[in-house]
Structures are given as structure tokens and as C-alpha cells.
Amino acid sequence: MAKLSPDEERQRGLTRDRLVGAALELVNEEGLDALSMRALADRLEVKAASLYWHVRDRRELLELLAESILESVPPVRARGGWRQSVLAAGAALRKRVADQKDGDRVLLEVRDALPRSGLHAAIKEQLESAGLQPAEAGEVALMLMVSAIAGQVPTDHAPVKAGSPASIAIDSGSRGVV
């Protein structure tokens, strides 16, 4: 068997998992704007062309990063029912996003990864147990995730007490009760 060159050995050891891990490290250290196929290849000590065996383009790489971030949110099952479970899931997502530099940008750039995640399924299941129809539960779960990712509720709004209806301003200027 012919001896492999150092480049060939590195490329042979290149996997999607290794690629995603290196990309997350790069984003943590230098930010999302620094993420490019060339910068990632330099970090992995491979040629940029070898990355394309594993991902089509930067968009697919971002999808993999989003999936990795979402998969690493620890599952939570809070005592006290669906409301506490949903709040705990949102808090766990917010913490994970805060721990990953530009995690919010990654997830919001490839928002279609959110409804495919196990976290979305878990939140949706809790909302269905509260009486929402599957389609409604899916939409509300997505809205909750986006809210947790995008940031906190402005401080001039008092939190809604458990058991109280929450109201939202509708674009038309009227008020709707959720």
C-alpha cells in the first residue's frame, strides 16, 4: 500500500462532524463574518476543494452549524406542566445561543432548520398537550424559538402571570388575545 502524503492523511480524516466542530470553533473565535470555506480549510489544514466533498456551499455549512447548535440544547422536562416545560426549553435554547458566538445569526440565517429540530418537536408536543392543534402548536413553537434566539422581551413589559391571557398588538393596530 502506498504511503499517503500528510495532505492526503488530513483529508482522509476529514468528516462532516470534524468540519462542523472546526467551523463552530472558528465562529466562536473570530465571528460568523470570518467563516469562509478558505478560512475553514486553513484551520483544518486541508485544501478548500476538499471541503466540497462534505458540503455543497456555505449555506449548507450554516445549516449544519444550526443543526449542531440545536442538537446540543439539553432536553428539559420541567415539573409543573406544559407551561414550565416550554419556558425551560426556551431558556435552554437562549443559554445555548448565548454560549455560541453569533449563534443567533447562524440560527436566524437558516431559520428553516428550526422546525426540523428535536427541540421544536418537544416544544410542539408540550403545546399540543395544552390543547393546541398540531399546525398551531408548530407555528407557536417556531415563534417561541425565534423569540428565544432573537433576544429578550423589552424590560418595559411585565411578564405575564401563569394562567393569565397574554395580549399582543396586531399589525392593524387592534389588540388580539393569545
PDB file of C-alpha atoms in Angstrom:
ATOM      1  CA  MET A   1       0.000   0.000   0.000  1.00  0.00           C
ATOM      2  CA  ALA A   2       1.371   3.407  -0.971  1.00  0.00           C
ATOM      3  CA  LYS A   3       2.212   5.830   1.796  1.00  0.00           C
ATOM      4  CA  LEU A   4      -0.167   8.801   1.951  1.00  0.00           C
ATOM      5  CA  SER A   5       1.109  12.348   1.920  1.00  0.00           C
ATOM      6  CA  PRO A   6       0.334  14.476   5.003  1.00  0.00           C
ATOM      7  CA  ASP A   7      -2.335  16.328   2.975  1.00  0.00           C
ATOM      8  CA  GLU A   8      -3.978  13.052   1.959  1.00  0.00           C
ATOM      9  CA  GLU A   9      -3.935  11.810   5.554  1.00  0.00           C
ATOM     10  CA  ARG A  10      -5.625  15.006   6.796  1.00  0.00           C
ATOM     11  CA  GLN A  11      -8.221  14.830   4.021  1.00  0.00           C
ATOM     12  CA  ARG A  12      -8.925  11.172   4.746  1.00  0.00           C
ATOM     13  CA  GLY A  13      -9.640  12.106   8.387  1.00  0.00           C
ATOM     14  CA  LEU A  14     -11.973  14.915   7.356  1.00  0.00           C
ATOM     15  CA  THR A  15     -15.572  14.199   8.319  1.00  0.00           C
ATOM     16  CA  ARG A  16     -18.696  16.313   8.486  1.00  0.00           C
ATOM     17  CA  ASP A  17     -18.522  16.217  12.277  1.00  0.00           C
ATOM     18  CA  ARG A  18     -14.927  17.423  12.278  1.00  0.00           C
ATOM     19  CA  LEU A  19     -15.783  20.103   9.726  1.00  0.00           C
ATOM     20  CA  VAL A  20     -18.748  21.352  11.816  1.00  0.00           C
ATOM     21  CA  GLY A  21     -16.690  21.330  15.022  1.00  0.00           C
ATOM     22  CA  ALA A  22     -13.936  23.356  13.400  1.00  0.00           C
ATOM     23  CA  ALA A  23     -16.463  25.779  11.909  1.00  0.00           C
ATOM     24  CA  LEU A  24     -18.099  26.335  15.317  1.00  0.00           C
ATOM     25  CA  GLU A  25     -14.669  26.955  16.859  1.00  0.00           C
ATOM     26  CA  LEU A  26     -13.821  29.419  14.092  1.00  0.00           C
ATOM     27  CA  VAL A  27     -17.093  31.289  14.613  1.00  0.00           C
ATOM     28  CA  ASN A  28     -16.541  31.326  18.398  1.00  0.00           C
ATOM     29  CA  GLU A  29     -13.067  32.778  18.000  1.00  0.00           C
ATOM     30  CA  GLU A  30     -13.496  35.154  15.063  1.00  0.00           C
ATOM     31  CA  GLY A  31     -17.232  35.584  14.466  1.00  0.00           C
ATOM     32  CA  LEU A  32     -19.572  34.487  11.705  1.00  0.00           C
ATOM     33  CA  ASP A  33     -18.235  37.059   9.251  1.00  0.00           C
ATOM     34  CA  ALA A  34     -14.841  35.311   9.369  1.00  0.00           C
ATOM     35  CA  LEU A  35     -16.350  31.971   8.350  1.00  0.00           C
ATOM     36  CA  SER A  36     -15.399  31.121   4.787  1.00  0.00           C
ATOM     37  CA  MET A  37     -14.534  27.875   3.090  1.00  0.00           C
ATOM     38  CA  ARG A  38     -10.935  29.069   2.728  1.00  0.00           C
ATOM     39  CA  ALA A  39     -10.629  30.029   6.423  1.00  0.00           C
ATOM     40  CA  LEU A  40     -12.160  26.705   7.449  1.00  0.00           C
ATOM     41  CA  ALA A  41      -9.820  24.792   5.140  1.00  0.00           C
ATOM     42  CA  ASP A  42      -6.840  26.650   6.618  1.00  0.00           C
ATOM     43  CA  ARG A  43      -7.974  25.733  10.130  1.00  0.00           C
ATOM     44  CA  LEU A  44      -8.357  22.072   9.151  1.00  0.00           C
ATOM     45  CA  GLU A  45      -5.070  22.158   7.199  1.00  0.00           C
ATOM     46  CA  VAL A  46      -6.703  20.895   4.021  1.00  0.00           C
ATOM     47  CA  LYS A  47      -7.374  22.380   0.620  1.00  0.00           C
ATOM     48  CA  ALA A  48     -10.649  24.281   0.313  1.00  0.00           C
ATOM     49  CA  ALA A  49     -11.724  21.992  -2.523  1.00  0.00           C
ATOM     50  CA  SER A  50     -11.736  19.006  -0.156  1.00  0.00           C
ATOM     51  CA  LEU A  51     -14.475  20.645   1.925  1.00  0.00           C
ATOM     52  CA  TYR A  52     -16.840  20.408  -1.029  1.00  0.00           C
ATOM     53  CA  TRP A  53     -16.870  16.615  -0.680  1.00  0.00           C
ATOM     54  CA  HIS A  54     -18.776  17.192   2.557  1.00  0.00           C
ATOM     55  CA  VAL A  55     -20.821  20.365   1.919  1.00  0.00           C
ATOM     56  CA  ARG A  56     -22.117  21.987  -1.259  1.00  0.00           C
ATOM     57  CA  ASP A  57     -21.563  25.568  -0.156  1.00  0.00           C
ATOM     58  CA  ARG A  58     -21.533  27.989   2.769  1.00  0.00           C
ATOM     59  CA  ARG A  59     -25.320  27.785   3.068  1.00  0.00           C
ATOM     60  CA  GLU A  60     -25.194  24.033   3.665  1.00  0.00           C
ATOM     61  CA  LEU A  61     -22.388  24.576   6.160  1.00  0.00           C
ATOM     62  CA  LEU A  62     -24.578  27.084   8.025  1.00  0.00           C
ATOM     63  CA  GLU A  63     -27.421  24.536   8.039  1.00  0.00           C
ATOM     64  CA  LEU A  64     -25.083  22.000   9.629  1.00  0.00           C
ATOM     65  CA  LEU A  65     -23.956  24.562  12.206  1.00  0.00           C
ATOM     66  CA  ALA A  66     -27.583  25.379  13.035  1.00  0.00           C
ATOM     67  CA  GLU A  67     -28.423  21.691  13.402  1.00  0.00           C
ATOM     68  CA  SER A  68     -25.414  21.187  15.668  1.00  0.00           C
ATOM     69  CA  ILE A  69     -26.353  24.143  17.868  1.00  0.00           C
ATOM     70  CA  LEU A  70     -29.962  22.953  18.147  1.00  0.00           C
ATOM     71  CA  GLU A  71     -28.969  19.340  18.841  1.00  0.00           C
ATOM     72  CA  SER A  72     -26.741  20.491  21.687  1.00  0.00           C
ATOM     73  CA  VAL A  73     -29.598  22.178  23.564  1.00  0.00           C
ATOM     74  CA  PRO A  74     -30.150  19.888  26.541  1.00  0.00           C
ATOM     75  CA  PRO A  75     -33.620  18.355  26.734  1.00  0.00           C
ATOM     76  CA  VAL A  76     -35.670  19.765  29.577  1.00  0.00           C
ATOM     77  CA  ARG A  77     -38.762  18.446  31.250  1.00  0.00           C
ATOM     78  CA  ALA A  78     -39.787  20.876  33.951  1.00  0.00           C
ATOM     79  CA  ARG A  79     -42.106  19.959  36.754  1.00  0.00           C
ATOM     80  CA  GLY A  80     -45.413  21.719  36.787  1.00  0.00           C
ATOM     81  CA  GLY A  81     -46.791  21.057  33.335  1.00  0.00           C
ATOM     82  CA  TRP A  82     -46.510  22.223  29.777  1.00  0.00           C
ATOM     83  CA  ARG A  83     -46.052  25.936  30.524  1.00  0.00           C
ATOM     84  CA  GLN A  84     -42.957  25.355  32.667  1.00  0.00           C
ATOM     85  CA  SER A  85     -41.582  22.857  30.140  1.00  0.00           C
ATOM     86  CA  VAL A  86     -41.952  25.345  27.284  1.00  0.00           C
ATOM     87  CA  LEU A  87     -40.366  28.138  29.330  1.00  0.00           C
ATOM     88  CA  ALA A  88     -37.494  25.848  30.352  1.00  0.00           C
ATOM     89  CA  ALA A  89     -36.923  24.829  26.716  1.00  0.00           C
ATOM     90  CA  GLY A  90     -36.821  28.491  25.686  1.00  0.00           C
ATOM     91  CA  ALA A  91     -34.361  29.282  28.477  1.00  0.00           C
ATOM     92  CA  ALA A  92     -32.146  26.330  27.496  1.00  0.00           C
ATOM     93  CA  LEU A  93     -32.159  27.494  23.866  1.00  0.00           C
ATOM     94  CA  ARG A  94     -31.360  31.070  24.867  1.00  0.00           C
ATOM     95  CA  LYS A  95     -28.436  29.860  27.024  1.00  0.00           C
ATOM     96  CA  ARG A  96     -27.037  27.700  24.213  1.00  0.00           C
ATOM     97  CA  VAL A  97     -27.306  30.574  21.748  1.00  0.00           C
ATOM     98  CA  ALA A  98     -25.570  32.896  24.226  1.00  0.00           C
ATOM     99  CA  ASP A  99     -22.762  30.350  24.640  1.00  0.00           C
ATOM    100  CA  GLN A 100     -22.088  30.272  20.872  1.00  0.00           C
ATOM    101  CA  LYS A 101     -20.736  33.492  19.410  1.00  0.00           C
ATOM    102  CA  ASP A 102     -23.094  34.608  16.640  1.00  0.00           C
ATOM    103  CA  GLY A 103     -25.316  31.611  17.395  1.00  0.00           C
ATOM    104  CA  ASP A 104     -28.344  33.837  16.947  1.00  0.00           C
ATOM    105  CA  ARG A 105     -27.170  34.901  13.494  1.00  0.00           C
ATOM    106  CA  VAL A 106     -26.497  31.316  12.421  1.00  0.00           C
ATOM    107  CA  LEU A 107     -29.942  30.136  13.517  1.00  0.00           C
ATOM    108  CA  LEU A 108     -31.797  33.097  12.047  1.00  0.00           C
ATOM    109  CA  GLU A 109     -29.932  32.857   8.723  1.00  0.00           C
ATOM    110  CA  VAL A 110     -31.109  29.268   8.285  1.00  0.00           C
ATOM    111  CA  ARG A 111     -34.418  29.530  10.086  1.00  0.00           C
ATOM    112  CA  ASP A 112     -35.770  26.515   8.205  1.00  0.00           C
ATOM    113  CA  ALA A 113     -33.556  24.349  10.455  1.00  0.00           C
ATOM    114  CA  LEU A 114     -35.683  25.291  13.471  1.00  0.00           C
ATOM    115  CA  PRO A 115     -38.845  23.282  12.666  1.00  0.00           C
ATOM    116  CA  ARG A 116     -36.727  20.235  11.763  1.00  0.00           C
ATOM    117  CA  SER A 117     -35.115  20.151  15.198  1.00  0.00           C
ATOM    118  CA  GLY A 118     -35.858  17.862  18.100  1.00  0.00           C
ATOM    119  CA  LEU A 119     -36.287  20.936  20.290  1.00  0.00           C
ATOM    120  CA  HIS A 120     -39.093  22.192  18.051  1.00  0.00           C
ATOM    121  CA  ALA A 121     -40.749  18.775  18.221  1.00  0.00           C
ATOM    122  CA  ALA A 122     -40.511  18.766  22.030  1.00  0.00           C
ATOM    123  CA  ILE A 123     -41.997  22.255  22.369  1.00  0.00           C
ATOM    124  CA  LYS A 124     -44.718  21.413  19.848  1.00  0.00           C
ATOM    125  CA  GLU A 125     -45.587  18.264  21.802  1.00  0.00           C
ATOM    126  CA  GLN A 126     -45.946  20.285  25.006  1.00  0.00           C
ATOM    127  CA  LEU A 127     -48.176  22.823  23.258  1.00  0.00           C
ATOM    128  CA  GLU A 128     -50.337  20.047  21.818  1.00  0.00           C
ATOM    129  CA  SER A 129     -50.701  18.608  25.327  1.00  0.00           C
ATOM    130  CA  ALA A 130     -52.048  22.032  26.317  1.00  0.00           C
ATOM    131  CA  GLY A 131     -54.774  21.737  23.676  1.00  0.00           C
ATOM    132  CA  LEU A 132     -53.352  23.395  20.573  1.00  0.00           C
ATOM    133  CA  GLN A 133     -53.927  21.750  17.217  1.00  0.00           C
ATOM    134  CA  PRO A 134     -50.754  20.346  15.577  1.00  0.00           C
ATOM    135  CA  ALA A 135     -50.460  23.136  12.976  1.00  0.00           C
ATOM    136  CA  GLU A 136     -50.982  25.845  15.603  1.00  0.00           C
ATOM    137  CA  ALA A 137     -48.579  24.173  18.004  1.00  0.00           C
ATOM    138  CA  GLY A 138     -45.917  24.033  15.279  1.00  0.00           C
ATOM    139  CA  GLU A 139     -46.297  27.728  14.470  1.00  0.00           C
ATOM    140  CA  VAL A 140     -46.288  28.782  18.126  1.00  0.00           C
ATOM    141  CA  ALA A 141     -43.246  26.573  18.815  1.00  0.00           C
ATOM    142  CA  LEU A 142     -41.426  28.258  15.932  1.00  0.00           C
ATOM    143  CA  MET A 143     -42.372  31.724  17.201  1.00  0.00           C
ATOM    144  CA  LEU A 144     -41.189  30.835  20.701  1.00  0.00           C
ATOM    145  CA  MET A 145     -37.867  29.573  19.367  1.00  0.00           C
ATOM    146  CA  VAL A 146     -37.315  32.684  17.243  1.00  0.00           C
ATOM    147  CA  SER A 147     -38.167  34.847  20.246  1.00  0.00           C
ATOM    148  CA  ALA A 148     -35.693  32.948  22.446  1.00  0.00           C
ATOM    149  CA  ILE A 149     -33.000  33.238  19.769  1.00  0.00           C
ATOM    150  CA  ALA A 150     -33.594  36.871  18.866  1.00  0.00           C
ATOM    151  CA  GLY A 151     -33.495  38.164  22.407  1.00  0.00           C
ATOM    152  CA  GLN A 152     -35.365  39.142  25.471  1.00  0.00           C
ATOM    153  CA  VAL A 153     -38.716  40.834  25.852  1.00  0.00           C
ATOM    154  CA  PRO A 154     -38.209  44.584  26.381  1.00  0.00           C
ATOM    155  CA  THR A 155     -37.997  45.418  30.077  1.00  0.00           C
ATOM    156  CA  ASP A 156     -40.959  47.812  29.953  1.00  0.00           C
ATOM    157  CA  HIS A 157     -43.262  44.787  29.573  1.00  0.00           C
ATOM    158  CA  ALA A 158     -44.122  42.945  32.758  1.00  0.00           C
ATOM    159  CA  PRO A 159     -44.068  39.146  32.432  1.00  0.00           C
ATOM    160  CA  VAL A 160     -47.471  37.508  32.080  1.00  0.00           C
ATOM    161  CA  LYS A 161     -48.521  35.536  35.148  1.00  0.00           C
ATOM    162  CA  ALA A 162     -49.303  31.848  34.700  1.00  0.00           C
ATOM    163  CA  GLY A 163     -52.981  31.399  33.929  1.00  0.00           C
ATOM    164  CA  SER A 164     -53.418  34.930  32.563  1.00  0.00           C
ATOM    165  CA  PRO A 165     -54.070  35.545  28.872  1.00  0.00           C
ATOM    166  CA  ALA A 166     -51.263  37.262  27.027  1.00  0.00           C
ATOM    167  CA  SER A 167     -52.181  40.008  24.599  1.00  0.00           C
ATOM    168  CA  ILE A 168     -50.310  41.101  21.524  1.00  0.00           C
ATOM    169  CA  ALA A 169     -50.659  44.108  19.265  1.00  0.00           C
ATOM    170  CA  ILE A 170     -51.786  43.091  15.804  1.00  0.00           C
ATOM    171  CA  ASP A 171     -50.395  44.980  12.777  1.00  0.00           C
ATOM    172  CA  SER A 172     -53.780  46.594  12.147  1.00  0.00           C
ATOM    173  CA  GLY A 173     -53.499  48.368  15.486  1.00  0.00           C
ATOM    174  CA  SER A 174     -56.151  46.270  17.168  1.00  0.00           C
ATOM    175  CA  ARG A 175     -55.346  44.029  20.101  1.00  0.00           C
ATOM    176  CA  GLY A 176     -55.617  40.266  19.987  1.00  0.00           C
ATOM    177  CA  VAL A 177     -55.650  37.829  22.861  1.00  0.00           C
ATOM    178  CA  VAL A 178     -53.420  34.766  22.731  1.00  0.00           C
TER     179      VAL A 178
END
